[in-house]
Amino acid sequence: DARVTQTPRHKVTEMGQEVTMRCQPILGHNTVFWYRQTMMQGLELLAYFRNRAPLDDSGMPKDRFSAEMPDATLATLKIQPSEPRDSAVYFCASGHGHTQYFGPGTRLTVL
Amino acid sequence: DQQVKQNSPSLSVQEGRISILNCDYTNSMFDYFLWYKKYPAEGPTFLISISSIKDKNEDGRFTVFLNKSAKHLSLHIVPSQPGDSAVYFCAASDRGSRLTFGEGTQLTVNP
């Protein structure tokens, strides 16, 4: 039963600290997405990759967020420095075609 | 600009009755539509989809209807079960892998 995995599941950090979230997409999927869910904004697309190449990161605050795919089995989302307004649940999803399959999310709390 | 809208934040139905969740979109370039279900502390789970060349797709208790002229789609669940209680998101794609999500509707099925 192939699934998208994300680590860590929960992260509490202090303002100004660096945060790295990791995602292992489903093997064989050629697209990977990062979303953020807050109470106010619903599911917000931050960035996505196709065949490991970044296609769109216009949803991310460029000065503090970065997304990479160092290889086909790992996608990372980094926030440096983190701010309290970054507190949210961050989802990774992978897909092939129209359908995306989501991981369980990383709940980030920035104090 | 919210291109996909779910106007009902919540819906409550009795077990065994029909649940109808609605979604409206504005972008006529959308050619594929999906519904996701989300339980608390989990990622969204793909439920059912429909291509713009169809007006109905059925999978067990779940049926999605698409009215392109009205730019409206709906998800019917019949019969509804308490385990269907979750947040339901509709999503749309425009000839690519990128999805635009609605805000979600919280469905509560009462025993």
Coordinates of C-alpha atoms in Angstrom, one line a residue, chain A residues 20-87:
Chain A
T20 CA 13.0 21.6 7.6
M21 CA 10.1 19.3 6.6
R22 CA 10.7 16.2 4.6
C23 CA 8.5 14.2 2.2
Q24 CA 8.9 10.9 0.5
P25 CA 6.6 10.7 -2.5
I26 CA 5.1 7.6 -3.8
L27 CA 7.5 5.7 -6.0
G28 CA 6.8 6.4 -9.7
H29 CA 5.0 9.6 -9.2
N30 CA 6.5 12.4 -11.2
T31 CA 4.9 15.4 -9.6
V32 CA 5.3 16.6 -6.0
F33 CA 3.4 19.4 -4.3
W34 CA 3.7 21.3 -1.0
Y35 CA 0.6 22.8 0.5
R36 CA -0.1 24.7 3.6
Q37 CA -3.4 24.6 5.5
T38 CA -4.5 27.3 7.9
M39 CA -7.8 28.0 9.4
M40 CA -8.3 31.0 7.3
Q41 CA -6.8 30.0 3.9
G42 CA -7.8 26.4 3.4
L43 CA -5.4 24.4 1.2
E44 CA -2.8 26.8 -0.2
L45 CA -0.3 25.6 -2.8
L46 CA 3.2 26.7 -2.0
A47 CA 5.3 24.9 -4.7
Y48 CA 5.4 22.0 -7.0
F49 CA 7.9 19.9 -9.0
R50 CA 7.6 17.8 -12.0
N51 CA 10.4 15.2 -12.6
R52 CA 12.3 16.9 -9.7
A53 CA 12.3 20.3 -11.5
P54 CA 10.6 23.2 -9.8
L55 CA 7.7 24.4 -11.9
D56 CA 6.0 26.9 -9.7
D57 CA 6.9 28.3 -6.3
S58 CA 4.9 31.5 -6.5
G59 CA 2.9 30.6 -3.4
M60 CA 5.9 30.7 -1.2
P61 CA 7.3 33.7 0.6
K62 CA 10.6 33.8 -1.3
D63 CA 12.7 35.5 1.4
R64 CA 12.2 32.7 3.9
F65 CA 10.9 29.6 2.3
S66 CA 12.7 27.2 0.0
A67 CA 11.7 23.9 -1.6
E68 CA 14.0 21.3 -3.2
M69 CA 14.0 17.8 -4.5
P70 CA 17.5 16.5 -4.0
D71 CA 16.5 13.1 -5.5
A72 CA 13.3 11.3 -6.6
T73 CA 12.6 9.9 -3.1
L74 CA 13.0 13.1 -1.1
A75 CA 11.4 16.5 -1.2
T76 CA 12.2 19.2 1.4
L77 CA 10.5 22.4 2.5
K78 CA 12.7 24.7 4.6
I79 CA 11.7 27.9 6.5
Q80 CA 14.5 30.2 7.6
P81 CA 13.9 32.1 9.8
S82 CA 10.5 30.9 11.0
E83 CA 7.8 33.3 12.2
P84 CA 4.7 32.7 14.3
R85 CA 2.5 33.3 11.2
D86 CA 4.1 30.2 9.6
S87 CA 2.2 28.1 12.2

